[in-house]
Short mmCIF file of C-alpha atoms in Angstrom, two decimals:
data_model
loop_
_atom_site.label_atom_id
_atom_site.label_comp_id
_atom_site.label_asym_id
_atom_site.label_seq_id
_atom_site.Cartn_x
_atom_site.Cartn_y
_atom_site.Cartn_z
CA UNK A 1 -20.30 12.93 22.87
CA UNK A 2 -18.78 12.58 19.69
CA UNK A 3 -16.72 9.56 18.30
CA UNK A 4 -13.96 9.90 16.00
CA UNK A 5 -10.88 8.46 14.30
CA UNK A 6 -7.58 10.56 15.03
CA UNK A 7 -5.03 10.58 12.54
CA UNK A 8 -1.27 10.80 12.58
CA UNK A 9 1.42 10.61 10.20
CA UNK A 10 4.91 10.29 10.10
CA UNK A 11 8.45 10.73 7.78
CA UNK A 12 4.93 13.78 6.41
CA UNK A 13 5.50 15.71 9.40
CA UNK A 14 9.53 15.91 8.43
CA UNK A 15 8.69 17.86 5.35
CA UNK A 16 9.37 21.82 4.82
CA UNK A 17 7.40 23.97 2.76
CA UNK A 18 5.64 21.35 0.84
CA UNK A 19 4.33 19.71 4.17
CA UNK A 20 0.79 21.23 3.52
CA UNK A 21 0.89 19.26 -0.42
CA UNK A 22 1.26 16.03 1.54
CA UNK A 23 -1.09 16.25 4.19
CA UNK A 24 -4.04 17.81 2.04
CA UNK A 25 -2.87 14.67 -0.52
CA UNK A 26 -3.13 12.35 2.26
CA UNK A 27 -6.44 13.75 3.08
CA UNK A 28 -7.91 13.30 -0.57
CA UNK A 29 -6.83 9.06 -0.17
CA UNK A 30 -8.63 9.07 3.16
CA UNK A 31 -11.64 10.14 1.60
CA UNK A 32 -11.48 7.76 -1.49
CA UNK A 33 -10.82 4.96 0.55
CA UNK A 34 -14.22 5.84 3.10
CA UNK A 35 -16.07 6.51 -0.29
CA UNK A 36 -18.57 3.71 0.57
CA UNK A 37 -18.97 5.24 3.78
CA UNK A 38 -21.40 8.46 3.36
CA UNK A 39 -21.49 9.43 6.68
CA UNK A 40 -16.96 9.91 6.98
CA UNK A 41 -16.00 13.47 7.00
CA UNK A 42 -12.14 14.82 7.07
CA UNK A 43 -10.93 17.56 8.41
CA UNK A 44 -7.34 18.83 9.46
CA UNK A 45 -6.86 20.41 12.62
CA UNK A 46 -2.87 21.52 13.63
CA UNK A 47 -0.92 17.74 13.73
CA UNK A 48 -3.13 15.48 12.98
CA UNK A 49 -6.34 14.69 10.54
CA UNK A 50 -9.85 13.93 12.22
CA UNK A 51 -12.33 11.24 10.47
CA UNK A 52 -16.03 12.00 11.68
CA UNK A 53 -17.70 9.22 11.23
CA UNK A 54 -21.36 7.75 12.64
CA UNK A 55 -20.72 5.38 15.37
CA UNK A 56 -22.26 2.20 13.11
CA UNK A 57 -19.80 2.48 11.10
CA UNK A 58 -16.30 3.59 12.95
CA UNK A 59 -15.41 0.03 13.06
CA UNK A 60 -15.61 -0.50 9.23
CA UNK A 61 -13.85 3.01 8.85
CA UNK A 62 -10.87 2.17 11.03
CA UNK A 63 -10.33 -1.05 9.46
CA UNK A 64 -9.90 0.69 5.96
CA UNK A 65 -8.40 4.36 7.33
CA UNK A 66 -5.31 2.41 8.57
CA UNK A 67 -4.01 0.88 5.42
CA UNK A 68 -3.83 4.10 3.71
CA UNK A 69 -0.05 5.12 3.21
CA UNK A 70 1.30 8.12 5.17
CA UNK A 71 -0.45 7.09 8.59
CA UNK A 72 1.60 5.81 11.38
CA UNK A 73 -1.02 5.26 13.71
CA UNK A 74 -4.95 5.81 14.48
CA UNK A 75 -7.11 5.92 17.47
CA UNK A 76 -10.41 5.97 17.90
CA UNK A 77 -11.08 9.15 20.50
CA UNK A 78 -14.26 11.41 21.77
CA UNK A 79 -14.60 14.89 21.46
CA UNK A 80 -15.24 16.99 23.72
CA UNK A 81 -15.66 20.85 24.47
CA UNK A 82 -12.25 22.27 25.94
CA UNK A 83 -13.75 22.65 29.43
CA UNK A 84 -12.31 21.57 32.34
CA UNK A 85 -15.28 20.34 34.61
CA UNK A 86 -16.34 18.27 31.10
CA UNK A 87 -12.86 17.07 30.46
CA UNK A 88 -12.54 16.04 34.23
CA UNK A 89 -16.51 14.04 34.00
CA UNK A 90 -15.29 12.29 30.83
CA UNK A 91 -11.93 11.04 32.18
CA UNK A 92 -13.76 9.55 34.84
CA UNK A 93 -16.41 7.85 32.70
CA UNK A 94 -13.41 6.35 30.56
CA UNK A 95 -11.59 4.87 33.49
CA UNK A 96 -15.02 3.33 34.90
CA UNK A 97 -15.59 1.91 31.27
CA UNK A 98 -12.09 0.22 30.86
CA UNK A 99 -13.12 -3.65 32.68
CA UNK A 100 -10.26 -5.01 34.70
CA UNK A 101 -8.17 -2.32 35.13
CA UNK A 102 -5.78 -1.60 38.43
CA UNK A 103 -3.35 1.09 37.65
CA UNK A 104 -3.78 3.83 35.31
CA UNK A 105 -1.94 6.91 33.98
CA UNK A 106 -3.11 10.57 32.39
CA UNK A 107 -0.95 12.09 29.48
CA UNK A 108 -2.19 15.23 28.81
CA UNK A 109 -0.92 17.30 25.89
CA UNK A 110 -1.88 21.03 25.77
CA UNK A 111 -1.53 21.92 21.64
CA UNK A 112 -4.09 24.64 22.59
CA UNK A 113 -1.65 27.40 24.24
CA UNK A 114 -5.06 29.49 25.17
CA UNK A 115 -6.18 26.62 27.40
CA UNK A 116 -5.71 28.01 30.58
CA UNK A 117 -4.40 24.38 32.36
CA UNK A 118 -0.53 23.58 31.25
CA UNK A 119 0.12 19.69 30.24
CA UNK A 120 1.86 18.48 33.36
CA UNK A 121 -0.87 20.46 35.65
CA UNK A 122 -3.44 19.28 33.49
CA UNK A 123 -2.18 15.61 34.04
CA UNK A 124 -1.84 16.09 37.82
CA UNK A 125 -5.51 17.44 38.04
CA UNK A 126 -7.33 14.77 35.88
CA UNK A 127 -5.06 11.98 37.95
CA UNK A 128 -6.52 13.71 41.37
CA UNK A 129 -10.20 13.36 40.30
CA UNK A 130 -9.99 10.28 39.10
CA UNK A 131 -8.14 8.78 41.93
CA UNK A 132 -11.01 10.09 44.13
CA UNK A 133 -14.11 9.11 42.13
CA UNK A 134 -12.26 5.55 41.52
CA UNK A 135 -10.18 4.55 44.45
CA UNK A 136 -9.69 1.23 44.11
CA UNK A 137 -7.43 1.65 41.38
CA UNK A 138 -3.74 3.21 41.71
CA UNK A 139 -1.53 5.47 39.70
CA UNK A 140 1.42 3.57 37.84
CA UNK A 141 3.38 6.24 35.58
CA UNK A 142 5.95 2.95 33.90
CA UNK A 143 3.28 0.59 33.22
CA UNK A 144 -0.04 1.57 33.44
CA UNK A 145 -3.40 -1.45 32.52
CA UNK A 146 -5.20 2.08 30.90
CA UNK A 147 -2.52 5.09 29.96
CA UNK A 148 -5.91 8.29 29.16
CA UNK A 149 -4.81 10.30 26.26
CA UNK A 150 -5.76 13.69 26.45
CA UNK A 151 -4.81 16.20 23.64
CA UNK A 152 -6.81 19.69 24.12
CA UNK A 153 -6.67 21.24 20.89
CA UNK A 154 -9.35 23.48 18.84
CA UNK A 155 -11.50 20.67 20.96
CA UNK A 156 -10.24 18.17 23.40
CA UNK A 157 -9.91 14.68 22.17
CA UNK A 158 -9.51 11.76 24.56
CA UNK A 159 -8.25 7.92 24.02
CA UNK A 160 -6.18 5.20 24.94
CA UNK A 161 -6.31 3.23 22.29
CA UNK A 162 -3.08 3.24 19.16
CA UNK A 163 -3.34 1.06 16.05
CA UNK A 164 -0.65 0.84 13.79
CA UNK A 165 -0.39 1.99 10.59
CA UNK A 166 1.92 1.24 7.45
CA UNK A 167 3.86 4.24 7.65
CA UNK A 168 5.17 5.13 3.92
CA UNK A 169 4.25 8.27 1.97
CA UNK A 170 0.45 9.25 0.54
CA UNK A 171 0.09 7.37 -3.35
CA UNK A 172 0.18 9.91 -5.43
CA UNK A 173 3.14 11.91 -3.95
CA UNK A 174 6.00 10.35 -6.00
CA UNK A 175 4.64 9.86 -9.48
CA UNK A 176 3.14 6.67 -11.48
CA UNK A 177 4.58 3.58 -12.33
CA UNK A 178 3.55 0.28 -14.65
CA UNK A 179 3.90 -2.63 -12.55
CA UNK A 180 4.56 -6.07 -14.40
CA UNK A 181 1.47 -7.81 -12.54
CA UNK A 182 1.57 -11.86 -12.89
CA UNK A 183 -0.72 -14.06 -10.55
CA UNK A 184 2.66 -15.22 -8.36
CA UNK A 185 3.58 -14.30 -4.82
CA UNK A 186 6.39 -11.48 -5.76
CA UNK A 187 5.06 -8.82 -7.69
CA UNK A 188 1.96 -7.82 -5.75
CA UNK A 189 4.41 -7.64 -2.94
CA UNK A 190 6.42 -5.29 -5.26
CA UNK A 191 3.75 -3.23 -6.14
CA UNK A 192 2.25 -2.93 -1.97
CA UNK A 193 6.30 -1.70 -1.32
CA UNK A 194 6.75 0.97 -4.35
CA UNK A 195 2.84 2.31 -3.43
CA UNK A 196 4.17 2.76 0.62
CA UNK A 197 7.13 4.71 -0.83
CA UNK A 198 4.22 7.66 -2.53
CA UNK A 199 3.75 5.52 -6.27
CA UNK A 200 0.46 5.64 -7.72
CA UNK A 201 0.02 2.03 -9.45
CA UNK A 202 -1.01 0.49 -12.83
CA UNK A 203 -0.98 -3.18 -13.26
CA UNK A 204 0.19 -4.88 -16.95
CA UNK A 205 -1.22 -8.12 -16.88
CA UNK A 206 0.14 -10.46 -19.87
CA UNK A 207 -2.50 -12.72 -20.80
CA UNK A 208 -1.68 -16.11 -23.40
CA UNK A 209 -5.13 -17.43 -23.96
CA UNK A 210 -5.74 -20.25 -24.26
CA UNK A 211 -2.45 -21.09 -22.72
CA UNK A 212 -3.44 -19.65 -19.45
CA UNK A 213 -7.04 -19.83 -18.55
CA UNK A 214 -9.62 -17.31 -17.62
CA UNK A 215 -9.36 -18.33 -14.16
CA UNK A 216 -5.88 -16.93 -14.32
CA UNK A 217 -6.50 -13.51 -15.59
CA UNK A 218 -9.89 -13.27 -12.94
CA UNK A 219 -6.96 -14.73 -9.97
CA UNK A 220 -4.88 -11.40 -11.04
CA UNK A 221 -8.00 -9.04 -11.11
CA UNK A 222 -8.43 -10.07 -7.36
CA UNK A 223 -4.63 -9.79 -6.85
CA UNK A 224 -5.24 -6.29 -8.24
CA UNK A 225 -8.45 -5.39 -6.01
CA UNK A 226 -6.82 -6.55 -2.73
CA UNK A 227 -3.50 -4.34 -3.83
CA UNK A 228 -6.71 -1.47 -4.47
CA UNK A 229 -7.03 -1.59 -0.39
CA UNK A 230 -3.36 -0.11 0.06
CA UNK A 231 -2.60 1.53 -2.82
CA UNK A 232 -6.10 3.16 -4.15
CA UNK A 233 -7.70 3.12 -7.53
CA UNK A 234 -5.50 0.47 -9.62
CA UNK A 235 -6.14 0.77 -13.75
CA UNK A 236 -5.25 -3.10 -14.74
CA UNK A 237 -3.98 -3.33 -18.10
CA UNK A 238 -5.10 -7.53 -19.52
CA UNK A 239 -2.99 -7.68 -22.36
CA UNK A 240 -3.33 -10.17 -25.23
CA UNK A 241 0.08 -11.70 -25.43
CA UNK A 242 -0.51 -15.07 -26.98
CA UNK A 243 0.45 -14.30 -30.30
CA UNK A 244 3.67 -12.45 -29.14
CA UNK A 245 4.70 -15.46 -27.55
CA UNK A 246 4.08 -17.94 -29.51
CA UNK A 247 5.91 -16.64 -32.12
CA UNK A 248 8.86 -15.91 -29.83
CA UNK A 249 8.74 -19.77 -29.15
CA UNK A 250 8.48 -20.33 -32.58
CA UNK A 251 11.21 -18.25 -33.84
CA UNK A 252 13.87 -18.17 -31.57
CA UNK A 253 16.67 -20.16 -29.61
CA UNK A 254 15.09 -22.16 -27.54
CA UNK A 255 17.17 -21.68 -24.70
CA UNK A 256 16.72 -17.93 -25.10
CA UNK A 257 12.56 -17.72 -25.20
CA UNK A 258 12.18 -16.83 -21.60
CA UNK A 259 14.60 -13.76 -21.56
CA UNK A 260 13.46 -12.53 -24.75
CA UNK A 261 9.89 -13.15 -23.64
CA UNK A 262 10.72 -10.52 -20.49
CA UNK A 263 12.08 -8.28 -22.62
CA UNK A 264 9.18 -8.13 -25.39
CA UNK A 265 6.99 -7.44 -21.70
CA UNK A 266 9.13 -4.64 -20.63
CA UNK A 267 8.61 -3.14 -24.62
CA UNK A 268 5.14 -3.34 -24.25
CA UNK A 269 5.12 -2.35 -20.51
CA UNK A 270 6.63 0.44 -21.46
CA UNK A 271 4.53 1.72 -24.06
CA UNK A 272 1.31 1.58 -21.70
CA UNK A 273 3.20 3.37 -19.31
CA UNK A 274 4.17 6.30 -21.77
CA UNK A 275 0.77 6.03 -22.90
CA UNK A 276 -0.63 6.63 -18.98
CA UNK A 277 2.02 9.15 -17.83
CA UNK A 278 3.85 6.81 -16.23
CA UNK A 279 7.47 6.97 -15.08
CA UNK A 280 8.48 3.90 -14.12
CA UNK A 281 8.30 0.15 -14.34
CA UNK A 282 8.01 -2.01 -11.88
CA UNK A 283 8.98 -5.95 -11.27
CA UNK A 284 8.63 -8.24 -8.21
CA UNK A 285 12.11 -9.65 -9.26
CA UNK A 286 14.60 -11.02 -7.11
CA UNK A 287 18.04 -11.54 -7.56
CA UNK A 288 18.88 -14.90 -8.44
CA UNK A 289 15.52 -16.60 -7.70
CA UNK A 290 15.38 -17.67 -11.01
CA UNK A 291 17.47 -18.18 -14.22
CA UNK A 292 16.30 -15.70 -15.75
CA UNK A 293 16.56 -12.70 -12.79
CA UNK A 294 20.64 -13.37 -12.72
CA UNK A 295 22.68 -10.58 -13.07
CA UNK A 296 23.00 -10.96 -16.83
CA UNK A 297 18.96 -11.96 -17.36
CA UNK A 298 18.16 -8.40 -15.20
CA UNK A 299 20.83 -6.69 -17.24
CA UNK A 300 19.55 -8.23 -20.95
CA UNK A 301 15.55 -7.18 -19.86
CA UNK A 302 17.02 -3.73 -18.50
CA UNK A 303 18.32 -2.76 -22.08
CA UNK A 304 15.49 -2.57 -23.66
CA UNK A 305 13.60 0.09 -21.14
CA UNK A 306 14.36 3.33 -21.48
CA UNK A 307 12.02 4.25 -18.33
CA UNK A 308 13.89 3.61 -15.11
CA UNK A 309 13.15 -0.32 -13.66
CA UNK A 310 12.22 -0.39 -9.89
CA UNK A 311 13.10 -3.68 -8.28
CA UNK A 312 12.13 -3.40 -4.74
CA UNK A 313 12.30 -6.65 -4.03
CA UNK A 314 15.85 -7.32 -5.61
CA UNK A 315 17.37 -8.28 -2.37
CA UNK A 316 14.64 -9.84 -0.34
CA UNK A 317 14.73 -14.07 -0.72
CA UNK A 318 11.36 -15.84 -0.69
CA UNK A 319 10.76 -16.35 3.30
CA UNK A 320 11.28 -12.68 3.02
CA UNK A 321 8.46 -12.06 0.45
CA UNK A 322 6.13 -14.23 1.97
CA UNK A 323 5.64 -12.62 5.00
CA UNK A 324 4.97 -9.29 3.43
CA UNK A 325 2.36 -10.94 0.82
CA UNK A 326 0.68 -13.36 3.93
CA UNK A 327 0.31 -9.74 5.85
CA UNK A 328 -1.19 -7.76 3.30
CA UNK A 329 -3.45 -10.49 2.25
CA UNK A 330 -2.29 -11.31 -1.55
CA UNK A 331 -0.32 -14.83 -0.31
CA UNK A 332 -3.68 -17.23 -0.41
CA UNK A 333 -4.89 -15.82 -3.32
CA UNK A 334 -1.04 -15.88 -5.00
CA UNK A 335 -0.96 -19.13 -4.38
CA UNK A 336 -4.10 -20.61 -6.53
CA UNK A 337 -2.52 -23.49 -8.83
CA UNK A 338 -3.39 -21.64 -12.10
CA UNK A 339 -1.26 -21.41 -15.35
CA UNK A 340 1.22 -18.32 -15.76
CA UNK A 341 2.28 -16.78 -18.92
CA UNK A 342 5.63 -16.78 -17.18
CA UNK A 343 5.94 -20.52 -16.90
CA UNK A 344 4.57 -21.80 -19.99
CA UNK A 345 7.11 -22.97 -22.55
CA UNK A 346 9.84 -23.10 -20.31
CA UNK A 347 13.08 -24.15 -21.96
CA UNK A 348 14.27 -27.23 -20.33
CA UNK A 349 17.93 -25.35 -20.14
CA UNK A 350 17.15 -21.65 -19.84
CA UNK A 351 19.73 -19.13 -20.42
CA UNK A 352 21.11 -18.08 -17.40
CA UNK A 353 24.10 -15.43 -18.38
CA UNK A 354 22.76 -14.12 -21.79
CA UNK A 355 24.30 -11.49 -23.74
CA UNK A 356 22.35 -8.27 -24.99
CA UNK A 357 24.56 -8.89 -28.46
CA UNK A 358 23.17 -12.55 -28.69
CA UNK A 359 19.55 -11.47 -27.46
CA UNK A 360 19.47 -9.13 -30.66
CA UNK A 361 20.74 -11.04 -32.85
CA UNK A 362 18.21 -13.50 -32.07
CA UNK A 363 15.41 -10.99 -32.12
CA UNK A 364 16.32 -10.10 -35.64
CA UNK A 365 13.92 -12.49 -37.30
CA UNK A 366 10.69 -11.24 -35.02
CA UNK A 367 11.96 -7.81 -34.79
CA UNK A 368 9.27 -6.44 -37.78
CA UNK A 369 6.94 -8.18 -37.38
CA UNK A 370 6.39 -7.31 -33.39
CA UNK A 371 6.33 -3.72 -34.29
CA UNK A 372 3.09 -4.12 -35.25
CA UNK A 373 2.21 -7.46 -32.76
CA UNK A 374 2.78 -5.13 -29.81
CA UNK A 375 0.76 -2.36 -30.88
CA UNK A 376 -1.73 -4.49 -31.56
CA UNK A 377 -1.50 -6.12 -28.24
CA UNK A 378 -1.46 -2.91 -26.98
CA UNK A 379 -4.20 -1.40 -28.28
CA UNK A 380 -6.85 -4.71 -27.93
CA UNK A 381 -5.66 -4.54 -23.85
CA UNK A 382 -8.94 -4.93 -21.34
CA UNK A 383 -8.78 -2.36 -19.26
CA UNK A 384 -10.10 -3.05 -15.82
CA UNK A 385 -10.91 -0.32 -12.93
CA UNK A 386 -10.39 -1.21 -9.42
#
């Protein structure tokens, strides 16, 4: 008897004549994610995918097969040949095995149109023989202790477990986009929602060393890896921004520093994405959460990207964003009291309704001179694999 992890997906199965793109695509991130696991093997049978896996390590491959975008739901099954005395001896040996049990039900699905049994026969049968080799248990068709999945296909494959998935589209399927990566709560959240809608991720790190500490930039590399469990392989960008900002403080209105400091980020945001292929930015900003994500602050950083700006958090408040970053595990990490390039040199009174006319204006005596600051920036970035 064989042990395996059966795969199904979702909004995938709506799709026309591109369905097959998506599913082989969902495939290929089911076998990056089981790299470390030799013995995983995927295959795709009519429906659904099938992980064989060695029975040491089904555990570790479930736990890691059900964050992966474009699943809805995994079980861990046996398979069996598509005979009826063996699928009858195994139904019975899963009923004995389930402890505490007193009512049970059979659902039986026939994908196999050459097995000779239909579904709701099939389900009568497999009820009958049970009921007789376990009487002292009792058929309950609404609300069943054990409902025995039984799905005869090229092979028959038998369960009763389901474990949710996270639903979403396979990474991959809808492009690449730059993700403005700090070490707060929101944009890891961000990132986790764009990668469930098909995204494939890179992270943009700003780091202002010595302003914010090595400890930062290592708290956003593990932001990054435990991101890397949802989304797949995540290229961080670290880039130097200290001298950027600095001279932004230096230079400009004070009240202005922290606007014109997001847009000099979405500049060089922007350029790594062009320079990756990417098609998109992407912020963890929420609509008036802070002065500088009013309408006016999103509107002054917006102008200077020419690359469309996802927000997908734009209308979600902070309870809201919590509970997304406690479930996918980025909250207790997020939370670490270490400096952000984001809330150093804070202007006591920040500009909350700025003007793009006023923002260049402003920008006019840095404006040269971070031509060449950003490419620099750009081009000394650490890039980190994850």
């Amino acid at each position: 008897m064989e042990h395996v992890i059966l795969v199904r997906y979702g909004e995938i199965a709506l799709k026309g004549l591109n369905r097959n793109y998506f599913i082989e695509l969902l495939a290929k991130n089911i076998r990056n994610t089981l790299r470390s696991v030799p013995s995983a093997k995927v295959k795709k049978i009519q429906g659904r995918l099938i992980v064989n896996v060695n029975d040491e390590d089904l555990n570790r491959a479930m736990e890691r097969v059900q964050k992966v975008f474009g699943i809805v739901s995994i079980s861990p099954a046996i398979v069996i040949d598509s005979n009826i005395e063996v699928i009858e001896e195994n139904a019975i040996k899963q009923v004995r095995a389930a402890e505490g049990i007193k009512t049970f039900k059979i659902t039986a699905k026939r994908g196999d149109k050459t097995f000779p049994i239909k579904s709701p026969d099939l389900c009568c049968r497999l009820g009958e023989v049970v009921l007789d080799a376990v009487p002292e248990i009792t058929v309950d068709i609404h609300n069943p202790d054990l409902n025995l999945w039984v799905e005869v296909r090229e092979q028959t494959y038998m369960y009763h477990e389901f474990i949710a998935g996270n639903g979403g589209l396979p990474v991959g399927c809808s492009g690449k986009g730059a993700l403005l990566l700090s070490g707060g709560i929101d944009s890891p959240v961000a990132g986790y929602l764009m990668a469930k809608r098909g995204v494939e991720v890179i992270g943009v790190y700003f780091h202002s060393f010595p302003f914010t500490s090595d400890r930062t930039k290592e708290k956003v590399i593990d932001l990054a890896k435990i991101m890397s469990q949802y989304c797949g392989k995540i290229k961080l960008f670290v880039v130097p921004f200290t001298e950027v900002q600095t001279k932004i403080v230096e230079l400009c209105p004070e009240r202005q520093t922290t606007i014109i400091m997001r847009r000099y980020m979405m500049r060089i945001a922007e350029m790594i994405a062009r320079n990756e292929e990417a098609k998109a930015l992407i912020t963890g900003e929420s609509l008036g959460q802070v002065a500088s994500q009013t309408m006016e602050g999103l509107a002054a950083t917006n102008a200077v990207a020419e690359l469309p700006v996802f927000r997908p958090l734009i209308g979600f408040d902070k309870t809201e964003i919590v509970k997304i970053a406690e479930t996918i595990g980025t909250f207790e990490t997020s939370i670490l009291p270490y400096e952000d390039c984001c809330t150093i040199f804070v202007p006591k009174h920040p500009e909350t309704k700025p003007k793009v006319s006023e923002m260049l204006r402003s920008e006019e005596k840095i404006s040269e001179m971070m031509v060449q600051m950003m490419a620099t920036a750009v081009a000394n970035s650490e890039v980190v694999k994850l």
